[in-house]
Coordinates of C-alpha atoms in Angstrom, one line a residue:
Chain K
M1 CA -0.1 -26.1 -30.1
Q2 CA -3.1 -27.1 -27.0
K3 CA -0.2 -28.9 -25.3
G4 CA 1.9 -25.2 -24.7
L5 CA -1.7 -23.7 -24.0
L6 CA -1.8 -26.0 -21.8
S7 CA 1.6 -25.5 -19.9
V8 CA 1.3 -21.9 -20.1
L9 CA -2.1 -22.0 -17.9
L10 CA -0.4 -24.8 -15.6
V11 CA 2.0 -22.1 -15.3
L12 CA -0.3 -19.4 -14.5
V13 CA -2.3 -21.0 -12.2
A14 CA 0.4 -22.2 -9.8
L15 CA 2.0 -18.7 -10.1
F16 CA -1.8 -17.2 -8.8
S17 CA -2.5 -20.2 -6.4
G18 CA 1.6 -18.9 -4.9
L19 CA -0.2 -15.1 -4.7
E20 CA -3.7 -16.1 -3.8
G21 CA -1.7 -18.4 -1.1
K22 CA 0.8 -16.2 0.5
P23 CA -1.1 -15.2 3.8
D24 CA -2.0 -18.2 4.1
K25 CA 0.5 -20.5 3.7
T26 CA 0.0 -23.4 6.8
T27 CA -3.5 -23.6 6.6
V28 CA -6.1 -24.8 4.2
K29 CA -8.7 -23.1 1.4
K30 CA -11.6 -21.1 4.3
E31 CA -9.8 -21.7 7.8
K32 CA -8.9 -17.8 9.0
R33 CA -6.5 -15.6 7.7
I34 CA -3.9 -13.8 9.7
P35 CA -4.8 -10.3 8.9
Q36 CA -1.9 -9.1 6.6
T37 CA 0.3 -6.6 7.6
L38 CA 1.4 -3.4 6.1
S39 CA 5.4 -4.2 7.5
R40 CA 5.6 -7.6 5.7
G41 CA 7.8 -8.4 8.6
W42 CA 10.7 -5.7 8.2
G43 CA 9.4 -4.0 11.6
D44 CA 6.6 -4.3 13.2
Q45 CA 6.7 -1.3 15.6
L46 CA 7.7 1.0 13.0
I47 CA 4.5 3.0 10.9
W48 CA 4.5 1.8 7.1
A49 CA 3.1 4.3 4.4
Q50 CA 1.3 2.2 1.7
T51 CA 2.0 3.2 -1.6
Y52 CA 4.5 5.7 -3.1
E53 CA 2.2 9.0 -3.3
E54 CA 1.7 8.4 0.0
A55 CA 4.7 8.1 1.1
L56 CA 5.9 11.5 -0.3
F57 CA 3.2 13.1 0.7
W58 CA 4.7 12.0 4.9
S59 CA 7.9 12.9 3.3
R60 CA 7.2 16.6 2.5
S61 CA 5.1 17.5 5.5
K62 CA 7.1 16.2 7.9
N63 CA 10.9 16.7 6.4
K64 CA 11.9 13.5 6.7
P65 CA 13.7 11.4 4.5
L66 CA 12.1 8.2 2.9
I67 CA 13.3 4.9 2.3
V68 CA 11.5 2.4 -0.1
I69 CA 12.3 -1.0 -0.1
F70 CA 11.7 -3.0 -2.9
H71 CA 11.4 -6.8 -2.0
L72 CA 9.3 -10.3 -2.9
E73 CA 8.1 -12.5 0.1
D74 CA 9.4 -15.5 -1.5
C75 CA 13.0 -14.3 -2.2
P76 CA 15.3 -15.1 -0.2
H77 CA 17.6 -12.1 -0.8
S78 CA 15.1 -10.1 0.8
Q79 CA 14.1 -12.3 3.6
A80 CA 17.9 -12.7 4.3
L81 CA 17.8 -8.5 4.2
K82 CA 14.2 -8.1 6.2
K83 CA 15.7 -10.6 9.0
A84 CA 19.0 -8.5 9.7
F85 CA 17.1 -4.9 8.9
A86 CA 14.0 -5.4 11.4
E87 CA 16.6 -7.3 14.3
D88 CA 19.2 -4.3 14.3
K89 CA 17.6 -2.1 16.8
D90 CA 19.8 1.3 15.7
I91 CA 18.0 0.9 12.2
Q92 CA 14.8 0.4 13.6
K93 CA 15.1 3.5 16.0
L94 CA 16.8 5.7 13.6
A95 CA 14.0 5.1 10.9
D96 CA 11.5 5.5 13.3
E97 CA 12.3 8.4 14.7
E98 CA 13.8 10.5 11.3
F99 CA 12.5 8.5 8.3
V100 CA 9.3 7.7 6.4
I101 CA 9.3 4.3 5.3
L102 CA 7.8 2.1 3.1
N103 CA 8.1 -1.9 1.3
L104 CA 6.6 -2.8 -1.6
V105 CA 6.4 -5.9 -3.7
Y106 CA 5.6 -4.6 -6.5
E107 CA 7.7 -1.9 -8.7
T108 CA 6.6 1.6 -9.4
T109 CA 5.4 3.2 -12.4
D110 CA 8.5 5.9 -11.1
K111 CA 11.2 5.3 -13.4
H112 CA 13.7 7.1 -10.8
L113 CA 13.5 4.3 -8.6
S114 CA 14.8 1.7 -10.6
P115 CA 18.6 3.9 -11.5
D116 CA 19.8 0.7 -12.2
G117 CA 17.2 -1.9 -13.1
Q118 CA 14.5 -3.2 -10.7
Y119 CA 16.2 -6.4 -8.9
V120 CA 15.4 -7.2 -5.1
P121 CA 16.1 -6.1 -2.2
R122 CA 16.6 -2.8 -3.4
I123 CA 17.0 0.3 -1.1
L124 CA 16.9 3.8 -2.3
F125 CA 16.5 7.3 0.0
V126 CA 14.3 9.8 -1.2
D127 CA 14.3 13.6 0.3
P128 CA 11.8 15.5 0.8
S129 CA 12.5 17.4 -2.2
M130 CA 11.4 14.3 -3.8
T131 CA 14.8 13.8 -4.7
V132 CA 15.5 10.1 -5.8
R133 CA 19.1 9.8 -3.7
A134 CA 20.8 8.2 -6.1
D135 CA 25.1 8.9 -4.8
I136 CA 23.1 6.5 -1.9
T137 CA 24.7 2.7 -2.5
G138 CA 25.7 0.4 -1.4
R139 CA 28.5 -2.1 -2.1
Y140 CA 27.7 -3.9 -5.8
S141 CA 28.5 -2.1 -8.4
N142 CA 26.3 -4.1 -10.9
R143 CA 23.5 -3.9 -8.3
M144 CA 24.2 -0.1 -6.5
Y145 CA 21.7 -0.1 -4.1
A146 CA 20.9 -3.7 -3.4
Y147 CA 22.5 -5.0 0.8
E148 CA 23.3 -8.3 1.7
P149 CA 22.4 -8.9 5.5
A150 CA 26.6 -8.7 5.9
D151 CA 25.7 -4.9 5.2
I152 CA 23.9 -3.9 7.7
K153 CA 25.9 -1.0 8.9
L154 CA 26.8 0.0 6.1
L155 CA 22.9 0.7 5.0
L156 CA 23.1 2.2 8.8
S157 CA 25.5 4.7 7.9
N158 CA 23.9 5.8 4.8
M159 CA 21.2 6.2 6.8
Q160 CA 22.8 8.6 8.6
R161 CA 24.0 10.2 5.8
A162 CA 21.1 10.9 4.2
L163 CA 19.8 12.7 7.4
K164 CA 23.3 14.9 6.8
F165 CA 22.3 15.9 3.8
L166 CA 18.9 17.2 4.9
K167 CA 20.8 19.2 7.2
T168 CA 23.6 20.6 5.4
E169 CA 21.1 21.4 2.3
L170 CA 18.0 23.3 4.0
Chain E
M1 CA 1.8 38.9 9.6
Q2 CA 3.5 36.5 12.6
K3 CA 0.8 35.7 14.1
G4 CA -0.4 34.8 10.5
L5 CA 2.4 32.2 10.5
L6 CA 2.1 31.2 13.4
S7 CA -1.1 29.9 13.3
V8 CA -0.2 27.9 10.6
L9 CA 2.6 26.6 11.8
L10 CA 0.5 25.3 14.8
V11 CA -2.4 24.2 12.3
L12 CA 0.2 22.1 10.8
V13 CA 1.9 20.8 13.7
A14 CA -1.8 19.9 15.0
L15 CA -1.8 18.0 11.7
F16 CA 1.1 16.1 11.3
S17 CA 0.9 15.1 15.4
G18 CA -2.3 13.3 14.3
L19 CA -0.9 11.7 11.5
E20 CA 2.4 10.1 13.3
G21 CA -0.8 9.3 16.3
K22 CA -3.3 7.5 14.7
P23 CA -1.9 3.8 14.4
D24 CA -0.6 4.1 18.4
K25 CA -4.1 6.2 19.6
T26 CA -4.1 4.0 23.2
T27 CA -0.8 4.1 23.9
V28 CA 1.8 6.7 25.2
K29 CA 4.6 6.5 23.0
K30 CA 7.3 3.6 23.0
E31 CA 4.3 1.4 24.4
K32 CA 4.0 -1.5 21.7
R33 CA 2.1 -0.4 18.5
I34 CA -0.5 -2.9 16.9
P35 CA 0.9 -4.2 13.7
Q36 CA -0.9 -1.6 10.2
T37 CA -2.7 -4.0 8.1
L38 CA -3.5 -3.8 4.8
S39 CA -7.5 -4.8 5.5
R40 CA -7.5 -1.6 8.2
G41 CA -10.2 -2.9 9.2
W42 CA -12.5 -3.6 5.9
G43 CA -12.2 -7.3 5.9
D44 CA -9.2 -9.0 7.8
Q45 CA -9.9 -11.8 6.7
L46 CA -9.7 -11.0 2.6
I47 CA -6.5 -10.2 0.2
W48 CA -5.9 -6.5 0.2
A49 CA -3.8 -5.2 -3.1
Q50 CA -1.2 -2.7 -1.3
T51 CA -1.1 -0.4 -4.0
Y52 CA -2.9 0.7 -7.4
E53 CA -0.1 -0.6 -9.6
E54 CA -0.6 -4.3 -7.4
A55 CA -3.9 -4.2 -7.9
L56 CA -4.0 -4.0 -11.6
F57 CA -1.9 -6.9 -12.0
W58 CA -3.8 -9.1 -10.0
S59 CA -7.0 -7.8 -11.8
R60 CA -5.4 -8.2 -15.3
S61 CA -3.7 -11.8 -14.3
K62 CA -6.3 -13.1 -13.0
N63 CA -9.2 -11.6 -14.4
K64 CA -11.0 -10.2 -11.5
P65 CA -12.6 -7.1 -11.8
L66 CA -11.3 -4.8 -8.8
I67 CA -12.6 -2.7 -5.6
V68 CA -11.2 0.7 -5.0
I69 CA -12.1 2.2 -1.6
F70 CA -11.0 5.7 -1.1
H71 CA -11.7 6.5 2.8
L72 CA -10.2 8.1 5.5
E73 CA -9.8 6.8 9.0
D74 CA -11.2 9.6 11.2
C75 CA -13.9 10.3 8.5
P76 CA -17.2 9.5 10.5
H77 CA -18.9 7.7 7.4
S78 CA -16.1 6.2 5.7
Q79 CA -16.0 4.4 9.6
A80 CA -19.4 2.9 9.6
L81 CA -19.8 2.1 5.6
K82 CA -16.4 0.1 6.9
K83 CA -18.4 -1.4 9.8
A84 CA -21.3 -2.2 6.8
F85 CA -19.1 -3.5 4.2
A86 CA -16.6 -5.6 6.8
E87 CA -19.7 -6.7 8.4
D88 CA -22.2 -8.4 5.0
K89 CA -21.3 -12.1 4.8
D90 CA -22.3 -11.8 1.0
I91 CA -19.8 -8.8 0.1
Q92 CA -17.2 -10.3 1.8
K93 CA -17.7 -13.7 0.0
L94 CA -18.2 -12.2 -3.2
A95 CA -15.0 -9.5 -2.6
D96 CA -12.9 -12.3 -1.7
E97 CA -13.9 -14.8 -4.4
E98 CA -14.6 -12.8 -7.3
F99 CA -13.1 -9.7 -6.9
V100 CA -9.2 -8.1 -6.2
I101 CA -9.4 -5.3 -3.3
L102 CA -7.5 -2.4 -2.6
N103 CA -8.9 0.3 0.1
L104 CA -6.7 3.8 -0.4
V105 CA -5.9 6.2 2.6
Y106 CA -4.8 8.8 0.0
E107 CA -5.3 9.8 -3.5
T108 CA -3.2 8.3 -6.1
T109 CA -2.0 10.3 -9.5
D110 CA -5.2 8.5 -11.7
K111 CA -7.7 11.0 -12.6
H112 CA -9.9 8.5 -13.9
L113 CA -10.5 7.5 -10.2
S114 CA -12.1 10.6 -9.3
P115 CA -14.7 11.4 -12.2
D116 CA -16.8 13.5 -9.7
G117 CA -13.7 14.3 -7.3
Q118 CA -11.9 13.1 -4.6
Y119 CA -14.3 12.1 -1.7
V120 CA -14.6 9.9 1.4
P121 CA -15.9 7.3 1.4
R122 CA -15.7 6.3 -2.5
I123 CA -15.8 3.2 -4.3
L124 CA -14.8 3.0 -7.9
F125 CA -14.7 -0.7 -9.9
V126 CA -12.2 -1.2 -12.8
D127 CA -12.0 -3.8 -15.5
P128 CA -9.4 -6.3 -16.2
S129 CA -9.1 -4.4 -19.0
M130 CA -7.6 -1.7 -16.9
T131 CA -10.6 0.4 -17.3
V132 CA -12.4 2.3 -14.9
R133 CA -16.3 1.7 -14.9
A134 CA -17.1 5.1 -14.2
D135 CA -21.2 4.1 -14.9
I136 CA -21.4 1.5 -12.2
T137 CA -22.4 4.1 -9.8
G138 CA -24.5 4.9 -6.4
R139 CA -27.2 6.5 -5.0
Y140 CA -26.3 10.0 -5.0
S141 CA -25.8 12.3 -8.1
N142 CA -24.1 15.4 -6.4
R143 CA -21.3 12.3 -5.7
M144 CA -21.6 9.2 -7.7
Y145 CA -19.5 6.8 -6.0
A146 CA -20.2 7.5 -2.8
Y147 CA -22.1 4.7 -0.7
E148 CA -24.1 5.0 3.1
P149 CA -24.7 1.9 5.4
A150 CA -28.2 1.9 4.2
D151 CA -26.7 1.5 0.4
I152 CA -24.8 -1.5 1.4
K153 CA -26.9 -3.6 -0.4
L154 CA -26.6 -1.3 -3.8
L155 CA -23.1 -2.1 -3.7
L156 CA -23.4 -5.5 -3.7
S157 CA -25.5 -5.8 -6.7
N158 CA -23.0 -3.7 -8.1
M159 CA -19.9 -5.5 -7.7
Q160 CA -22.8 -8.6 -9.2
R161 CA -23.3 -5.5 -12.2
A162 CA -19.0 -5.9 -12.3
L163 CA -19.1 -9.8 -12.8
K164 CA -21.8 -9.4 -15.0
F165 CA -20.1 -7.1 -17.3
L166 CA -16.8 -9.0 -17.5
K167 CA -18.9 -12.6 -18.7
T168 CA -20.8 -10.4 -21.1
E169 CA -17.8 -8.7 -22.8
L170 CA -15.4 -11.3 -23.0

């Protein structure tokens, strides 16, 4: 019984030290940390919303569709997609000019943002009327909102679709 | 009638151009922007939660009380308090070691975080059981969770109170 408790504690300790250490990977404690960015590497030159509420407010006020990216910093699939996203000039330009953008490492309480489950990476479009566009999907039927780096052009065309919706429906 | 509409539109345009221009104040469009930080100047060396959900998760997992700071980047009172907060070594050390911290420029949907209204700057404590500590207040009876730079030692002692609660109640 006590051994079981000990291993649970060890797992928790490992988890928390992982959480705490993240922005500070290569240094020992008390050395200077690199300030955390809102972009988290998805595009330092873009203007990111901090929270879903903020993103919805901007989306409505500016009448721009919202892109919500769910990811995890330690997930290799998230990292690979992030690299492709950050390096794709067309995506970065379109995101900057026509979208409100938000990247999250924690789930929100809004179930509409996980139409087929809470996995990462996962990209959802939300239009300015605050409707989640569950019809804008990626290539995979079991994880409809997942994208791989090879799908980056599909993501771009989905961004263009989200903009087209906006024009045809208003 | 049309004139009224025009002035509303002008106000909205001014508001949005203000929002869009904020992270990019001194440069013209298309020049390099400074990446936005999660700290927003409240302590670049601290580890900030991004959202309230994330902050609650950390608070529960680490059994540390949570500090939620509501502020606005253009508000002089917020700026003055931020400066005092960022420069106070005791506050920065205690926040780093014993608290989960979150600063928000948009309100959340949780009404418990605005016990006497949505004003800025405003600082709320939440304990790891996810209870907002409405009893930890500042000096002003009309805005109970407001602090001024001169109240920074009161804020520090409130942080110590939040920690004391934690010990005596668990």
